[in-house]
Amino acid sequence: MTDHLWPAPTASDPVDAVVTVPGSKSATNRALVLAALADDPGYIRRPLRSRDSTLMADGLRAMGVGIESTLNSSSGVPGGGDAWRVVPLPLAGPALVDVGNAGTVMRFLPPVAALCDGPVSFDGDPRSYERPLGGVITALRALGARIDDDGRGALPLTVHGTGCLVGGTVTLDASSSSQFVSALLLSGARFQQGVEVRHVGDPVPSLPHIRMTVEMLRAAGARVDAPEDGGEPDVWRVAPGALLGRDLVVEPDLSNAAPFLAAALVTGGTVLIRDWPRHSSQPGDQLRELLTRMGGSVEPTDEGLRFRGTGRVHGLEADLHEVGELAPVLAAVAALADSPSVLSGIAHLRVHETDRLAALAAELNGLGGDVTETADGLRINPRPLHGGVFHTYLDHRLATAAAVIGLVVPGVEVEDISTTGKTLPDFPGLWDSMLTGTVVKG
């Protein structure tokens, strides 16, 4: 075994743990953008501190935003605790933004850069060059931005900001990523004419993420019209206006709770996720229903959400178009089920951190599984699995899926478990703590 392989721990008993998962990546990165564009300073409390959120904060700092970390300190912070204090300052270039392989950073920050006074260049990991970005580039040009990308419609690129953007109405195809819509909405209140985004094409995936964007914009004082309010289908509007500096507490990342809940299911144990909100726009909130259908039971409590496995794991037929980020862990659980599963509506996962459908099929089959790709998903026929190397393709959700398999299949070795740092810092430590029955603090 080489140094980059992590021996996935096998559970000798049903897990029984209390888990505190870190803050939501989606909420943290949206909050950073909104705070940077606000008229007054604000606080983001209990943020996710991971590679993706650090890249977002560093990108905004490069454009002139003041972001002060108060990690493990209550000095100067009302209420104390872990927080970022964000001080909006004049946006200016020249600046260089490293997006890594973070979809939110590569899509949310070019509209912010268009408001800078000066050029802002964007670059990232090799995989970031392959991820869809053309919709944002084309839309920004239609709204008045000047962008140099050598005709690629992808990274690397430079946004030549002039200190303002006209804005107005724009039509785009967001069928490859809901982030195209969110990117324009988040900065839209600062455009001179606001923004009206009209989607044309196949259905937009991951609509809960757009609903999260709308809710957070409204909480920051923006006037937003959205389809779910009875407006036109596939049309979102943000009126021009000021954004409020806020004191925001970030919800736990419910999607990152997926491997821990799955651990309870596949081992027949119990996991309590602390501080699970009673209402949430996060896609991960659908784990309650999906994993219950696969054989578990949920109980909301004052402390959080308690999830119990029953000792049996059932197959699942589900359209995951709105919650594609849950597919890797659900596929891992399905490979351990007592009946076949069909996961559909997730063709867009082929252009995420990696081609997640091809990767899941290859890696689960490499452990003895029977997984085939369909036009828009996966068909999984459970078979006895064996140990082996599970490659992660630098994809954090592939790594956590492999850890779930390893709980009940001895000998699973996960390549580059450190990739989980994208959204779950110290995942191996959290996983070990869960297995020892101690309180898991993310």
XYZ file of C-alpha atoms in Angstrom:
442
model
C 0.000 0.000 0.000
C 1.313 3.456 -0.889
C 1.101 6.557 1.270
C -1.839 8.029 -0.633
C -4.158 5.107 0.177
C -6.354 5.348 3.275
C -7.541 2.028 4.782
C -11.256 2.644 5.223
C -12.231 1.511 8.737
C -14.641 -1.395 9.044
C -17.364 -1.161 11.683
C -17.243 -4.043 14.160
C -20.544 -2.935 15.718
C -23.475 -0.721 14.752
C -22.391 2.893 14.961
C -23.790 5.007 17.787
C -22.629 8.609 17.632
C -23.531 12.273 17.921
C -22.157 14.265 14.991
C -21.721 18.002 14.466
C -21.075 18.572 10.777
C -19.350 21.769 9.642
C -21.244 24.685 8.150
C -22.842 24.601 4.715
C -20.434 25.275 1.855
C -23.276 26.565 -0.306
C -24.484 28.987 2.368
C -20.983 30.061 3.398
C -19.892 30.989 -0.122
C -23.146 32.772 -0.932
C -22.908 34.668 2.363
C -19.360 35.776 1.564
C -20.408 37.224 -1.801
C -23.445 39.012 -0.381
C -21.448 40.412 2.544
C -18.738 41.638 0.172
C -21.341 43.537 -1.887
C -23.212 44.976 1.107
C -23.197 48.606 2.194
C -22.134 47.819 5.765
C -19.848 45.315 7.529
C -21.283 41.976 8.579
C -20.444 38.739 10.347
C -20.611 35.183 9.031
C -20.710 32.867 12.038
C -19.880 29.163 12.102
C -18.741 29.269 8.450
C -17.351 26.258 6.708
C -13.579 26.487 6.747
C -12.493 24.278 3.888
C -10.604 24.568 0.632
C -13.637 25.846 -1.312
C -14.625 28.487 1.238
C -11.024 29.598 1.722
C -10.692 30.035 -2.042
C -13.852 32.156 -2.047
C -12.630 34.348 0.808
C -9.176 34.719 -0.746
C -10.709 35.621 -4.117
C -12.771 38.392 -2.543
C -9.766 39.623 -0.572
C -7.800 39.819 -3.831
C -10.478 42.196 -5.151
C -10.188 44.427 -2.090
C -12.775 43.079 0.362
C -11.781 43.046 4.016
C -12.315 39.600 5.562
C -11.012 39.126 9.091
C -10.983 35.698 10.676
C -11.924 35.449 14.349
C -11.300 31.709 14.671
C -11.280 30.588 18.313
C -11.554 34.153 19.543
C -14.396 36.274 20.865
C -12.408 39.502 20.675
C -14.460 42.189 18.995
C -17.152 39.742 17.878
C -20.619 40.075 19.431
C -21.450 36.686 20.875
C -17.923 35.372 20.276
C -17.127 32.132 18.521
C -15.830 31.222 15.084
C -16.669 33.914 12.539
C -15.567 35.967 9.577
C -16.015 39.730 9.796
C -16.552 41.050 6.273
C -15.904 44.709 5.537
C -17.048 45.850 2.081
C -14.387 48.045 0.482
C -14.061 49.465 -3.036
C -13.584 46.583 -5.463
C -10.431 47.012 -7.521
C -7.939 45.262 -9.742
C -5.517 44.172 -10.877
C -6.193 40.921 -9.057
C -5.627 37.206 -9.526
C -8.251 34.718 -8.294
C -7.428 31.031 -7.847
C -10.692 29.088 -8.162
C -9.147 25.683 -7.448
C -11.846 23.287 -8.615
C -14.668 25.090 -6.824
C -17.754 25.609 -8.959
C -19.081 28.365 -6.706
C -15.841 30.342 -6.920
C -15.378 30.021 -10.685
C -19.015 31.024 -11.323
C -19.943 33.439 -8.513
C -16.870 35.680 -8.651
C -16.700 36.770 -12.339
C -19.884 38.876 -11.885
C -18.267 40.448 -8.797
C -15.124 41.084 -10.860
C -17.219 42.946 -13.421
C -17.937 45.481 -10.648
C -14.228 45.973 -9.933
C -12.252 48.971 -11.099
C -9.556 47.112 -13.022
C -8.781 43.676 -14.458
C -9.321 40.441 -12.518
C -7.774 37.219 -13.833
C -9.148 33.773 -12.982
C -7.259 30.485 -13.023
C -7.546 27.150 -11.260
C -6.857 23.422 -11.180
C -6.597 21.601 -14.524
C -10.072 20.105 -14.067
C -11.546 23.606 -13.704
C -10.693 24.262 -17.372
C -13.091 21.478 -18.351
C -16.052 22.513 -16.227
C -18.954 24.467 -17.769
C -18.566 28.228 -17.500
C -19.632 29.491 -20.927
C -23.133 30.375 -19.774
C -21.815 32.839 -17.199
C -19.277 34.337 -19.614
C -21.827 34.856 -22.390
C -24.405 36.285 -19.997
C -21.959 38.765 -18.466
C -20.958 39.982 -21.921
C -24.626 40.499 -22.780
C -24.986 42.539 -19.584
C -22.091 44.819 -20.516
C -18.933 43.115 -19.223
C -15.676 42.776 -21.148
C -14.101 39.334 -20.747
C -11.031 37.825 -22.422
C -11.069 34.036 -22.626
C -9.493 33.478 -26.065
C -12.805 32.067 -27.262
C -12.693 29.060 -24.925
C -15.847 29.799 -22.980
C -13.906 28.447 -20.020
C -11.011 29.158 -17.674
C -8.512 30.758 -17.618
C -9.987 34.206 -18.290
C -9.755 37.886 -17.379
C -12.662 40.160 -16.516
C -11.911 43.811 -17.262
C -13.984 45.600 -14.656
C -14.980 49.228 -15.024
C -16.429 49.777 -11.561
C -20.014 49.154 -12.647
C -22.156 46.946 -14.865
C -25.278 47.982 -16.744
C -27.190 44.743 -16.164
C -30.706 44.174 -17.480
C -32.288 41.132 -19.087
C -30.265 38.125 -20.200
C -31.174 34.692 -21.587
C -28.991 31.675 -20.888
C -28.990 27.887 -20.819
C -28.402 26.758 -17.215
C -29.171 23.092 -17.833
C -25.577 22.134 -16.950
C -25.466 24.027 -13.643
C -27.868 25.970 -11.456
C -24.846 28.020 -10.401
C -25.103 29.965 -13.669
C -28.353 31.479 -12.414
C -27.182 31.986 -8.829
C -23.987 33.683 -10.033
C -25.931 36.447 -11.778
C -28.558 36.825 -9.057
C -26.035 37.219 -6.230
C -24.427 40.297 -7.798
C -27.541 41.508 -9.604
C -28.641 44.047 -7.003
C -25.406 45.932 -7.628
C -25.952 46.148 -11.402
C -27.286 49.517 -12.555
C -30.493 47.973 -13.930
C -30.532 44.939 -11.691
C -30.834 41.656 -13.536
C -33.509 39.487 -15.124
C -32.311 35.936 -15.843
C -34.297 33.842 -18.314
C -33.393 30.179 -18.653
C -33.946 28.334 -21.921
C -33.111 24.684 -22.456
C -33.483 21.459 -20.514
C -34.630 21.734 -16.885
C -32.217 23.440 -14.500
C -30.638 20.923 -12.086
C -30.359 21.460 -8.338
C -33.161 24.015 -8.071
C -32.955 24.027 -4.247
C -29.624 25.815 -4.619
C -31.308 28.637 -6.558
C -34.020 28.799 -3.889
C -31.253 29.151 -1.296
C -29.790 32.029 -3.314
C -33.203 33.740 -3.466
C -33.810 33.315 0.283
C -30.381 34.683 1.172
C -30.765 37.646 -1.183
C -34.096 38.546 0.390
C -32.627 38.253 3.874
C -29.959 40.745 2.748
C -32.621 43.223 1.675
C -32.831 42.524 -2.064
C -36.122 42.518 -3.970
C -36.361 39.236 -5.856
C -39.042 37.692 -8.064
C -38.818 33.921 -8.523
C -40.905 31.213 -10.228
C -41.880 29.615 -6.914
C -43.666 32.859 -5.984
C -46.078 32.449 -8.879
C -43.907 34.280 -11.384
C -42.937 33.198 -14.865
C -41.369 29.731 -15.077
C -37.561 29.812 -15.412
C -37.359 33.580 -14.876
C -35.678 35.277 -11.908
C -35.428 39.030 -11.285
C -33.339 41.019 -8.814
C -34.036 44.746 -8.549
C -31.144 47.186 -8.206
C -30.565 48.356 -4.656
C -28.447 48.222 -1.535
C -27.612 45.006 0.315
C -27.520 44.897 4.119
C -24.551 43.871 6.188
C -25.847 41.023 8.330
C -24.988 38.891 11.325
C -25.549 35.435 9.840
C -25.196 32.012 11.432
C -24.469 29.346 8.816
C -26.530 26.153 8.950
C -24.776 22.778 9.155
C -23.999 21.342 5.717
C -26.763 18.770 5.396
C -25.257 17.180 2.287
C -22.090 16.539 4.280
C -24.219 14.670 6.797
C -24.906 12.057 4.101
C -22.006 9.672 4.846
C -22.717 9.766 8.592
C -26.421 9.018 8.131
C -25.500 6.313 5.624
C -23.182 4.809 8.249
C -26.146 4.345 10.579
C -28.150 2.743 7.792
C -25.572 0.241 6.538
C -24.446 -0.808 10.042
C -27.912 -0.842 11.617
C -26.844 1.851 14.085
C -27.873 5.325 15.215
C -26.452 8.751 14.413
C -27.708 12.080 15.705
C -26.818 15.112 13.571
C -26.766 18.149 15.824
C -28.588 21.373 14.937
C -30.464 19.984 11.925
C -32.810 22.877 11.032
C -36.569 22.435 11.126
C -36.759 24.145 7.726
C -33.982 24.363 5.175
C -33.581 25.105 1.474
C -30.477 22.896 1.380
C -30.736 19.906 -0.977
C -29.350 17.736 1.810
C -32.609 18.091 3.732
C -34.030 15.503 1.329
C -31.770 12.876 2.904
C -34.460 12.369 5.529
C -36.932 11.068 2.965
C -34.468 9.282 0.681
C -32.672 7.308 3.381
C -35.976 6.467 5.075
C -37.074 4.883 1.797
C -33.849 2.859 1.870
C -34.691 1.349 5.253
C -33.959 3.883 7.999
C -36.098 5.982 10.311
C -35.779 9.614 11.330
C -36.755 11.437 14.511
C -36.491 15.227 14.835
C -35.386 16.205 18.347
C -34.536 19.444 20.141
C -30.863 18.541 19.760
C -31.020 17.684 16.062
C -32.007 14.840 13.740
C -31.709 11.259 14.987
C -31.437 8.626 12.257
C -31.626 4.890 12.882
C -30.801 1.959 10.684
C -33.040 -1.067 10.916
C -30.526 -3.706 9.898
C -31.857 -3.846 6.341
C -30.979 -1.700 3.353
C -33.443 -1.424 0.470
C -32.894 -0.372 -3.116
C -34.054 3.022 -4.310
C -35.678 4.314 -7.464
C -35.410 8.092 -7.404
C -35.080 11.119 -9.632
C -32.172 13.023 -8.082
C -32.202 15.924 -10.534
C -32.604 18.482 -7.741
C -30.201 16.762 -5.313
C -27.436 15.362 -7.503
C -24.743 16.024 -4.895
C -26.301 13.244 -2.781
C -25.928 10.662 -5.561
C -22.432 9.321 -4.705
C -23.311 8.308 -1.144
C -26.736 7.024 -2.204
C -25.053 4.921 -4.912
C -22.697 3.466 -2.308
C -25.625 2.550 -0.054
C -27.520 1.119 -3.049
C -24.579 -1.171 -3.814
C -25.101 -2.682 -0.340
C -28.902 -2.985 -0.611
C -31.138 -6.052 -0.838
C -32.744 -5.017 -4.146
C -31.801 -3.085 -7.311
C -31.718 0.709 -7.545
C -32.157 3.195 -10.369
C -30.849 6.723 -9.791
C -32.001 9.076 -12.561
C -32.054 12.751 -13.511
C -28.326 13.232 -12.868
C -26.706 13.449 -16.305
C -25.270 16.809 -15.191
C -22.968 14.966 -12.759
C -20.757 14.143 -15.729
C -19.394 17.706 -15.587
C -18.825 18.072 -11.840
C -15.466 17.666 -10.060
C -15.123 14.584 -12.236
C -17.515 12.534 -14.367
C -19.227 11.202 -11.289
C -21.396 8.667 -13.118
C -18.486 7.024 -14.913
C -16.366 7.151 -11.766
C -19.018 5.559 -9.533
C -19.663 2.796 -12.045
C -15.961 2.060 -12.485
C -15.072 2.071 -8.801
C -18.072 0.125 -7.501
C -17.592 -2.444 -10.261
C -13.922 -2.638 -9.323
C -15.037 -3.879 -5.903
C -17.249 -6.546 -7.477
C -20.389 -4.480 -8.022
C -22.810 -4.479 -10.941
C -23.357 -0.837 -11.902
C -24.223 0.424 -15.373
C -24.576 3.958 -16.636
C -27.845 5.046 -18.182
C -28.460 8.150 -20.260
C -29.132 10.167 -17.116
C -28.005 8.111 -14.163
C -27.046 4.726 -12.772
C -28.599 1.256 -12.518
C -27.246 -0.645 -9.519
C -27.742 -4.384 -8.988
C -26.346 -5.364 -5.581
C -23.695 -8.079 -5.522
C -21.272 -9.206 -2.802
C -18.417 -6.715 -2.723
C -14.757 -7.259 -1.893
C -11.851 -5.059 -0.888
C -9.687 -3.100 -3.263
C -8.550 0.384 -4.183
C -11.301 2.974 -4.657
C -10.037 5.857 -6.793
C -11.480 9.296 -6.006
C -10.493 11.408 -9.056
C -9.879 14.378 -6.715
C -13.614 14.329 -5.907
C -14.598 14.720 -2.258
C -17.961 12.999 -2.661
C -16.373 9.931 -4.239
C -14.102 9.677 -1.197
C -16.926 9.811 1.344
C -18.916 7.260 -0.675
C -15.942 4.910 -0.514
C -15.759 5.330 3.260
C -19.377 4.160 3.544
C -18.596 1.022 1.539
C -15.569 0.365 3.748
C -17.723 0.194 6.866
C -19.097 -3.212 5.833
C -16.580 -4.380 3.196
C -13.134 -5.144 4.640
C -10.071 -4.132 2.697
C -11.306 -0.992 0.942
C -8.452 1.468 0.410
C -9.400 5.007 -0.558
C -7.102 6.943 -2.837
C -6.312 10.495 -1.690
C -8.734 10.805 1.211
C -7.376 14.348 1.683
C -9.620 15.489 -1.191
C -12.448 15.521 1.380
C -10.884 18.763 2.653
C -12.797 20.511 -0.133
C -15.875 20.567 2.112
C -15.171 18.313 5.137
C -11.923 19.209 6.885
C -10.377 16.272 8.784
C -12.919 13.782 7.499
C -10.769 10.791 8.563
C -10.727 12.100 12.133
C -14.481 12.655 12.120
C -15.033 9.155 10.731
C -12.817 7.522 13.375
C -14.582 9.442 16.134
C -17.955 8.248 14.867
C -16.770 4.643 15.002
C -15.470 4.969 18.541
C -18.786 6.407 19.714
C -17.371 9.751 20.770
C -19.003 13.069 19.992
C -17.957 14.053 16.480
C -17.261 17.774 16.116
C -16.704 19.055 12.571
